[in-house]
């Protein structure tokens, strides 16, 4: 059986990278797979946070999932902390994860920065919790952006290590990453060599899902470019990080390829191309942001959707945790 699991952290607002690199693909996948979509709030507390803001962000990310087209009836949609199995399996998997594997994780090195001794244990152990998220549902496929590839490889290694240790070769499926489409890595609008990220201090580096048309226009107009017109080939485009990023965004927003975009816009100056880009971005994002606002006006309803999702997720999770306890030798009384 195939099952999808994926999640996003409720840290600040979702941006165009989250939408094009992940969320948009989830919407397409829900037709063909059984899907579990999670708001990974336990991951969000691995960095500094404010409790009241976190609570609101959890609802906002939930609203973004639904507004983008995730059907909460057909799929399971919930917040991670509402299902205790995530934290339970995390501990058990942590006891099967060599430190050497975690020491290789580049995201930890980036986030911990220079003062590694001050970084919290949760930030270091983050990829183990992520493995637990996936394996708790015995998910076979995990749609994510390019930046999560290393974490997914670790999840596969942990699944394999657990299976081998207990002599249960088929217990956890080894989850397959699904890194799909043109927009697996959207870059900052200020620097085409840095990924678009929630944590960039410049608001002009990213388009948020809730930005209004004027803000989207302003951010694209200020986006860094080079003085050349758009080239004819993808090969030439790839030598120019900022140009490549804007063409990639255009391609992903219009469900086309970069080659098709260049066929239409080669020779254009950025002033003209940016206007076209603003138009397609606003057309795509305005309905999502309007729907998010509509949903967020009724927080009770969002909480009910999450509660129902947690019950459905919990039913699968409880079963896996019981099986894992039996395998490990933990007595269920
Ligand atoms: P996060 O915001 O870190 O919780 O990421 C949620 C999802 O969005 C993950 O699947 C990421 O891989 C994806 N994602 C985040 N930033 C980008 C980006 N700049 N380009 C493409 N995908 C991204
Ligand atoms: N680490 C992921 C990110 O930052 C979020 C995440 C947590 C996730 N658990 C997951 C993604 C399980 C896919 C599957 O984007």
CSV table of C-alpha atoms and ligand atoms in Angstrom, one decimal:
chain,number,residue,atom,x,y,z
A,1,UNK,CA,0.0,0.0,0.0
A,2,UNK,CA,1.2,3.5,-0.8
A,3,UNK,CA,0.8,6.3,1.8
A,4,UNK,CA,2.1,9.8,1.7
A,5,UNK,CA,3.2,11.8,4.7
A,6,UNK,CA,4.4,15.4,4.6
A,7,UNK,CA,4.5,18.5,6.9
A,8,UNK,CA,5.5,22.1,7.3
A,9,UNK,CA,6.6,24.0,10.3
A,10,UNK,CA,4.3,26.7,11.7
A,11,UNK,CA,7.2,29.1,12.0
A,12,UNK,CA,6.2,32.5,10.6
A,13,UNK,CA,4.3,32.7,7.3
A,14,UNK,CA,4.4,30.3,4.5
A,15,UNK,CA,6.1,31.7,1.4
A,16,UNK,CA,6.2,31.0,-2.3
A,17,UNK,CA,9.0,28.4,-1.9
A,18,UNK,CA,6.8,26.4,0.4
A,19,UNK,CA,3.9,26.6,-2.0
A,20,UNK,CA,5.7,25.8,-5.2
A,21,UNK,CA,8.3,23.4,-3.7
A,22,UNK,CA,5.8,21.4,-1.6
A,23,UNK,CA,2.2,22.4,-1.1
A,24,UNK,CA,1.3,22.6,-4.8
A,25,UNK,CA,2.6,19.1,-5.3
A,26,UNK,CA,0.6,17.8,-2.3
A,27,UNK,CA,-2.6,19.1,-3.9
A,28,UNK,CA,-1.9,17.1,-7.0
A,29,UNK,CA,-0.9,14.0,-5.1
A,30,UNK,CA,-4.1,13.8,-3.0
A,31,UNK,CA,-5.9,12.4,-6.0
A,32,UNK,CA,-3.8,9.2,-6.3
A,33,UNK,CA,-2.6,8.5,-2.8
A,34,UNK,CA,-3.8,8.1,0.8
A,35,UNK,CA,-2.3,11.3,2.3
A,36,UNK,CA,-1.4,12.4,5.8
A,37,UNK,CA,-0.6,16.1,6.0
A,38,UNK,CA,0.8,17.5,9.3
A,39,UNK,CA,1.4,20.9,10.8
A,40,UNK,CA,4.7,20.0,12.5
A,41,UNK,CA,4.4,22.2,15.6
A,42,UNK,CA,6.9,20.1,17.7
A,43,UNK,CA,9.5,20.9,15.1
A,44,UNK,CA,8.7,24.6,15.4
A,45,UNK,CA,9.8,24.8,19.0
A,46,UNK,CA,13.3,23.8,18.1
A,47,UNK,CA,14.0,27.5,17.4
A,48,UNK,CA,13.0,30.6,19.4
A,49,UNK,CA,9.3,31.1,19.4
A,50,UNK,CA,6.5,33.1,21.2
A,51,UNK,CA,3.7,30.9,22.5
A,52,UNK,CA,0.8,33.1,21.3
A,53,UNK,CA,2.3,33.5,17.9
A,54,UNK,CA,2.9,29.8,17.6
A,55,UNK,CA,-0.7,29.0,18.4
A,56,UNK,CA,-1.8,31.4,15.6
A,57,UNK,CA,0.7,30.1,13.2
A,58,UNK,CA,-0.6,26.5,13.6
A,59,UNK,CA,-4.0,27.7,12.6
A,60,UNK,CA,-2.6,29.8,9.8
A,61,UNK,CA,-0.6,26.9,8.2
A,62,UNK,CA,-3.7,24.7,8.5
A,63,UNK,CA,-5.7,27.4,6.7
A,64,UNK,CA,-3.0,27.6,4.0
A,65,UNK,CA,-3.2,23.9,3.4
A,66,UNK,CA,-6.9,24.0,2.9
A,67,UNK,CA,-6.9,27.2,1.0
A,68,UNK,CA,-4.3,25.8,-1.4
A,69,UNK,CA,-6.6,22.9,-2.1
A,70,UNK,CA,-6.0,20.1,0.4
A,71,UNK,CA,-9.3,18.5,1.2
A,72,UNK,CA,-9.4,17.8,5.0
A,73,UNK,CA,-12.1,15.1,4.5
A,74,UNK,CA,-10.3,13.1,1.9
A,75,UNK,CA,-6.9,13.4,3.6
A,76,UNK,CA,-5.8,13.4,7.2
A,77,UNK,CA,-4.9,16.9,8.3
A,78,UNK,CA,-3.7,17.5,11.9
A,79,UNK,CA,-1.1,19.1,14.1
A,80,UNK,CA,1.8,16.9,15.3
A,81,UNK,CA,1.6,17.6,19.0
A,82,UNK,CA,-2.0,16.4,19.1
A,83,UNK,CA,-0.8,12.8,18.4
A,84,UNK,CA,1.5,11.6,21.2
A,85,UNK,CA,2.9,8.8,19.1
A,86,UNK,CA,5.3,11.2,17.3
A,87,UNK,CA,7.1,12.0,20.6
A,88,UNK,CA,7.0,8.3,21.7
A,89,UNK,CA,8.4,6.9,18.5
A,90,UNK,CA,11.0,9.7,18.4
A,91,UNK,CA,12.5,8.4,21.6
A,92,UNK,CA,12.6,4.8,20.5
A,93,UNK,CA,14.2,5.8,17.1
A,94,UNK,CA,16.7,8.1,18.9
A,95,UNK,CA,17.9,4.9,20.6
A,96,UNK,CA,18.7,3.5,17.2
A,97,UNK,CA,20.4,6.5,15.6
A,98,UNK,CA,24.2,6.8,15.8
A,99,UNK,CA,25.5,10.3,16.6
A,100,UNK,CA,27.7,10.1,13.6
A,101,UNK,CA,24.7,10.2,11.3
A,102,UNK,CA,23.3,13.3,13.0
A,103,UNK,CA,26.7,15.0,12.9
A,104,UNK,CA,26.5,15.0,9.1
A,105,UNK,CA,23.2,17.0,9.0
A,106,UNK,CA,23.9,20.3,7.2
A,107,UNK,CA,20.7,22.0,8.3
A,108,UNK,CA,21.7,21.6,12.0
A,109,UNK,CA,25.1,23.2,11.2
A,110,UNK,CA,23.5,26.1,9.4
A,111,UNK,CA,20.9,26.7,12.1
A,112,UNK,CA,23.2,26.2,15.1
A,113,UNK,CA,25.7,28.6,13.6
A,114,UNK,CA,29.0,29.4,15.4
A,115,UNK,CA,27.8,28.8,18.9
A,116,UNK,CA,27.1,25.1,18.6
A,117,UNK,CA,27.4,24.4,22.3
A,118,UNK,CA,24.4,26.7,22.9
A,119,UNK,CA,22.2,24.9,20.4
A,120,UNK,CA,19.4,22.9,22.1
A,121,UNK,CA,19.2,19.1,22.0
A,122,UNK,CA,15.9,19.3,20.2
A,123,UNK,CA,17.5,21.1,17.2
A,124,UNK,CA,20.1,18.5,17.0
A,125,UNK,CA,17.6,15.6,17.3
A,126,UNK,CA,15.1,17.3,14.8
A,127,UNK,CA,15.8,14.8,12.0
A,128,UNK,CA,15.0,11.9,14.3
A,129,UNK,CA,11.6,13.4,15.1
A,130,UNK,CA,11.1,13.9,11.4
A,131,UNK,CA,11.9,10.2,10.8
A,132,UNK,CA,9.3,9.3,13.5
A,133,UNK,CA,6.7,11.5,11.8
A,134,UNK,CA,7.0,9.5,8.6
A,135,UNK,CA,7.5,6.0,10.0
A,136,UNK,CA,4.6,6.4,12.5
A,137,UNK,CA,2.3,6.2,9.5
A,138,UNK,CA,4.6,3.7,7.6
A,139,UNK,CA,4.5,6.2,4.8
A,140,UNK,CA,6.0,5.1,1.5
A,141,UNK,CA,6.3,8.5,-0.2
A,142,UNK,CA,7.3,11.9,1.1
A,143,UNK,CA,6.8,15.0,-1.1
A,144,UNK,CA,9.2,17.8,-0.1
A,145,UNK,CA,11.5,20.5,-1.5
A,146,UNK,CA,15.1,19.8,-2.3
A,147,UNK,CA,16.4,21.1,1.1
A,148,UNK,CA,14.8,18.1,2.9
A,149,UNK,CA,16.6,15.4,0.9
A,150,UNK,CA,19.3,14.8,3.5
A,151,UNK,CA,16.8,14.4,6.3
A,152,UNK,CA,14.8,11.9,4.2
A,153,UNK,CA,17.9,9.8,3.5
A,154,UNK,CA,18.5,9.7,7.3
A,155,UNK,CA,14.9,8.6,7.8
A,156,UNK,CA,15.5,5.7,5.4
A,157,UNK,CA,18.7,4.8,7.2
A,158,UNK,CA,16.9,4.9,10.6
A,159,UNK,CA,14.1,2.7,9.3
A,160,UNK,CA,16.6,0.2,7.9
A,161,UNK,CA,18.6,0.2,11.2
A,162,UNK,CA,15.5,-0.5,13.2
A,163,UNK,CA,14.3,-3.3,10.8
A,164,UNK,CA,17.7,-5.0,10.9
A,165,UNK,CA,18.3,-4.7,14.6
A,166,UNK,CA,15.1,-6.5,15.4
A,167,UNK,CA,15.2,-8.9,12.4
A,168,UNK,CA,12.0,-7.5,10.9
A,169,UNK,CA,13.1,-6.6,7.4
A,170,UNK,CA,9.8,-5.3,6.1
A,171,UNK,CA,8.4,-3.6,9.2
A,172,UNK,CA,9.1,0.0,8.3
A,173,UNK,CA,8.9,0.7,4.6
A,174,UNK,CA,11.9,2.8,3.4
A,175,UNK,CA,10.2,6.1,2.5
A,176,UNK,CA,10.9,7.5,-1.0
A,177,UNK,CA,11.4,11.2,-1.4
A,178,UNK,CA,9.2,12.9,-4.0
A,179,UNK,CA,11.1,16.0,-5.1
A,180,UNK,CA,8.9,17.2,-8.0
A,181,UNK,CA,8.5,19.8,-10.7
A,182,UNK,CA,10.5,22.8,-11.7
A,183,UNK,CA,10.5,24.5,-8.3
A,184,UNK,CA,12.3,22.2,-6.0
A,185,UNK,CA,14.4,25.0,-4.7
A,186,UNK,CA,13.1,28.6,-5.0
A,187,UNK,CA,15.8,31.1,-4.2
A,188,UNK,CA,15.7,34.4,-2.3
A,189,UNK,CA,14.6,37.4,-4.3
A,190,UNK,CA,17.6,39.4,-2.9
A,191,UNK,CA,20.2,36.7,-3.6
A,192,UNK,CA,19.9,34.0,-6.2
A,193,UNK,CA,22.3,31.7,-4.4
A,194,UNK,CA,20.4,31.6,-1.1
A,195,UNK,CA,17.2,29.7,-0.7
A,196,UNK,CA,13.9,31.6,0.0
A,197,UNK,CA,13.4,31.0,3.6
A,198,UNK,CA,11.1,32.0,6.5
A,199,UNK,CA,14.1,32.9,8.6
A,200,UNK,CA,15.7,35.5,6.2
A,201,UNK,CA,15.6,38.8,7.9
A,202,UNK,CA,14.7,40.7,4.7
A,203,UNK,CA,10.9,40.7,3.9
A,204,UNK,CA,11.9,41.5,0.4
A,205,UNK,CA,13.6,38.1,0.0
A,206,UNK,CA,10.3,36.2,-0.1
A,207,UNK,CA,6.7,36.4,-1.3
A,208,UNK,CA,4.4,35.3,1.5
A,209,UNK,CA,1.2,33.5,0.7
A,210,UNK,CA,-0.8,36.3,2.4
A,211,UNK,CA,0.9,39.2,0.5
A,212,UNK,CA,-1.5,41.4,-1.3
A,213,UNK,CA,-1.2,42.4,-4.9
A,214,UNK,CA,0.7,45.6,-4.2
A,215,UNK,CA,3.2,43.9,-2.0
A,216,UNK,CA,3.8,41.2,-4.5
A,217,UNK,CA,4.3,43.8,-7.2
A,218,UNK,CA,6.7,45.8,-5.1
A,219,UNK,CA,8.8,42.7,-4.0
A,220,UNK,CA,9.2,41.5,-7.6
A,221,UNK,CA,10.0,45.0,-8.8
A,222,UNK,CA,12.8,45.2,-6.2
A,223,UNK,CA,14.0,41.6,-6.9
A,224,UNK,CA,17.7,41.5,-7.8
A,225,UNK,CA,18.4,40.9,-11.5
A,226,UNK,CA,21.2,41.4,-14.0
A,227,UNK,CA,21.2,43.9,-16.8
A,228,UNK,CA,20.9,41.4,-19.7
A,229,UNK,CA,17.7,40.5,-21.4
A,230,UNK,CA,16.3,36.9,-20.9
A,231,UNK,CA,18.3,34.3,-22.9
A,232,UNK,CA,17.0,31.7,-25.3
A,233,UNK,CA,18.3,28.5,-23.7
A,234,UNK,CA,18.0,27.0,-20.3
A,235,UNK,CA,21.8,26.4,-20.4
A,236,UNK,CA,22.4,30.2,-20.6
A,237,UNK,CA,19.8,30.9,-18.0
A,238,UNK,CA,21.5,28.6,-15.5
A,239,UNK,CA,24.6,30.8,-15.6
A,240,UNK,CA,22.5,33.6,-14.1
A,241,UNK,CA,21.1,32.6,-10.6
A,242,UNK,CA,18.6,35.5,-10.2
A,243,UNK,CA,17.2,35.3,-13.8
A,244,UNK,CA,17.0,31.5,-13.4
A,245,UNK,CA,15.0,31.9,-10.2
A,246,UNK,CA,12.4,34.3,-11.6
A,247,UNK,CA,11.9,32.1,-14.7
A,248,UNK,CA,11.6,29.0,-12.5
A,249,UNK,CA,8.9,30.8,-10.4
A,250,UNK,CA,7.1,31.8,-13.6
A,251,UNK,CA,7.3,28.3,-15.0
A,252,UNK,CA,6.0,26.7,-11.7
A,253,UNK,CA,3.2,29.2,-11.4
A,254,UNK,CA,2.0,28.5,-14.9
A,255,UNK,CA,2.6,24.7,-14.9
A,256,UNK,CA,5.1,25.0,-17.7
A,257,UNK,CA,8.8,24.4,-18.1
A,258,UNK,CA,11.6,26.9,-18.1
A,259,UNK,CA,12.1,26.2,-21.8
A,260,UNK,CA,8.5,27.1,-22.6
A,261,UNK,CA,8.8,30.3,-20.6
A,262,UNK,CA,12.0,31.2,-22.5
A,263,UNK,CA,10.3,30.4,-25.8
A,264,UNK,CA,7.8,33.1,-24.9
A,265,UNK,CA,10.0,35.7,-23.2
A,266,UNK,CA,13.5,35.4,-24.6
A,267,UNK,CA,14.9,38.8,-25.4
A,268,UNK,CA,12.6,40.6,-22.9
A,269,UNK,CA,14.0,43.0,-20.5
A,270,UNK,CA,13.3,42.3,-16.8
A,271,UNK,CA,11.0,45.3,-16.5
A,272,UNK,CA,8.5,43.6,-18.9
A,273,UNK,CA,9.1,40.1,-17.6
A,274,UNK,CA,8.6,41.2,-14.0
A,275,UNK,CA,5.2,42.7,-14.9
A,276,UNK,CA,4.1,39.4,-16.5
A,277,UNK,CA,5.4,37.5,-13.4
A,278,UNK,CA,3.4,39.8,-11.0
A,279,UNK,CA,0.3,39.1,-13.0
A,280,UNK,CA,0.6,35.3,-12.8
A,281,UNK,CA,1.7,35.4,-9.2
A,282,UNK,CA,-1.3,37.6,-8.1
A,283,UNK,CA,-3.7,35.4,-10.1
A,284,UNK,CA,-2.5,32.3,-8.3
A,285,UNK,CA,-2.0,33.7,-4.8
A,286,UNK,CA,-4.9,36.1,-4.4
A,287,UNK,CA,-7.6,33.4,-4.2
A,288,UNK,CA,-5.4,31.4,-1.7
A,289,UNK,CA,-4.9,34.4,0.5
A,290,UNK,CA,-8.6,35.4,0.3
A,291,UNK,CA,-9.6,31.8,1.3
A,292,UNK,CA,-7.1,31.7,4.1
A,293,UNK,CA,-8.6,34.9,5.5
A,294,UNK,CA,-12.1,33.5,5.2
A,295,UNK,CA,-11.1,30.3,7.1
A,296,UNK,CA,-9.2,32.2,9.8
A,297,UNK,CA,-12.3,34.2,10.6
A,298,UNK,CA,-13.7,31.0,12.2
A,299,UNK,CA,-10.9,29.6,14.4
A,300,UNK,CA,-13.4,27.2,16.1
A,301,UNK,CA,-13.9,25.5,12.8
A,302,UNK,CA,-10.1,25.2,12.1
A,303,UNK,CA,-9.7,23.7,15.6
A,304,UNK,CA,-12.5,21.2,14.9
A,305,UNK,CA,-10.9,20.2,11.6
A,306,UNK,CA,-7.5,19.6,13.4
A,307,UNK,CA,-9.2,17.7,16.2
A,308,UNK,CA,-10.9,15.4,13.8
A,309,UNK,CA,-7.7,14.9,11.8
A,310,UNK,CA,-5.8,14.1,15.1
A,311,UNK,CA,-8.3,11.4,15.9
A,312,UNK,CA,-7.9,9.8,12.5
A,313,UNK,CA,-4.1,10.1,12.6
A,314,UNK,CA,-4.1,8.8,16.2
A,315,UNK,CA,-5.8,5.6,15.1
A,316,UNK,CA,-3.0,4.7,12.7
A,317,UNK,CA,-0.3,6.0,15.1
A,318,UNK,CA,-1.5,4.0,18.1
A,319,UNK,CA,-1.4,0.8,16.1
A,320,UNK,CA,2.2,1.5,15.0
A,321,UNK,CA,3.3,2.4,18.5
A,322,UNK,CA,1.8,-0.8,19.9
A,323,UNK,CA,3.6,-2.9,17.2
A,324,UNK,CA,6.8,-1.1,17.9
A,325,UNK,CA,6.6,-1.7,21.6
A,326,UNK,CA,6.0,-5.4,21.1
A,327,UNK,CA,9.0,-5.6,18.7
A,328,UNK,CA,11.3,-3.6,21.1
A,329,UNK,CA,10.2,-5.6,24.1
A,330,UNK,CA,8.4,-2.9,26.0
A,331,UNK,CA,5.7,-4.5,28.1
A,332,UNK,CA,2.2,-3.3,27.3
A,333,UNK,CA,0.1,-3.9,30.4
B,1,LIG,P1,9.5,24.4,6.1
B,1,LIG,O1,9.1,25.8,5.9
B,1,LIG,O2,11.0,24.3,6.4
B,1,LIG,O3,8.7,23.7,7.1
B,1,LIG,O4,9.3,23.7,4.7
B,1,LIG,C1,8.1,23.1,4.3
B,1,LIG,C2,8.3,22.5,2.9
B,1,LIG,O5,8.6,23.5,2.0
B,1,LIG,C3,9.4,21.5,2.8
B,1,LIG,O6,8.9,20.4,1.9
B,1,LIG,C4,10.5,22.2,2.1
B,1,LIG,O7,11.4,21.4,1.4
B,1,LIG,C5,9.7,23.2,1.2
B,1,LIG,N1,10.5,24.4,1.0
B,1,LIG,C6,10.9,25.3,1.9
B,1,LIG,N2,11.6,26.3,1.4
B,1,LIG,C7,11.7,26.1,0.0
B,1,LIG,C8,12.2,26.7,-1.1
B,1,LIG,N3,12.9,27.9,-1.0
B,1,LIG,N4,12.1,26.1,-2.3
B,1,LIG,C9,11.4,25.0,-2.5
B,1,LIG,N5,10.8,24.3,-1.5
B,1,LIG,C10,11.0,24.8,-0.2
B,2,LIG,N1,11.7,19.3,8.3
B,2,LIG,C1,10.7,19.6,7.4
B,2,LIG,C2,10.9,21.0,6.8
B,2,LIG,O1,11.5,21.8,7.5
B,2,LIG,C3,9.3,19.6,8.0
B,2,LIG,C4,8.9,18.2,8.4
B,2,LIG,C5,8.9,17.6,9.6
B,2,LIG,C6,8.6,17.1,7.5
B,2,LIG,N2,8.5,16.3,9.6
B,2,LIG,C7,8.3,16.0,8.3
B,2,LIG,C8,8.5,17.0,6.1
B,2,LIG,C9,8.0,14.7,7.8
B,2,LIG,C10,8.1,15.8,5.6
B,2,LIG,C11,7.9,14.6,6.4
B,2,LIG,O2,10.5,21.3,5.8
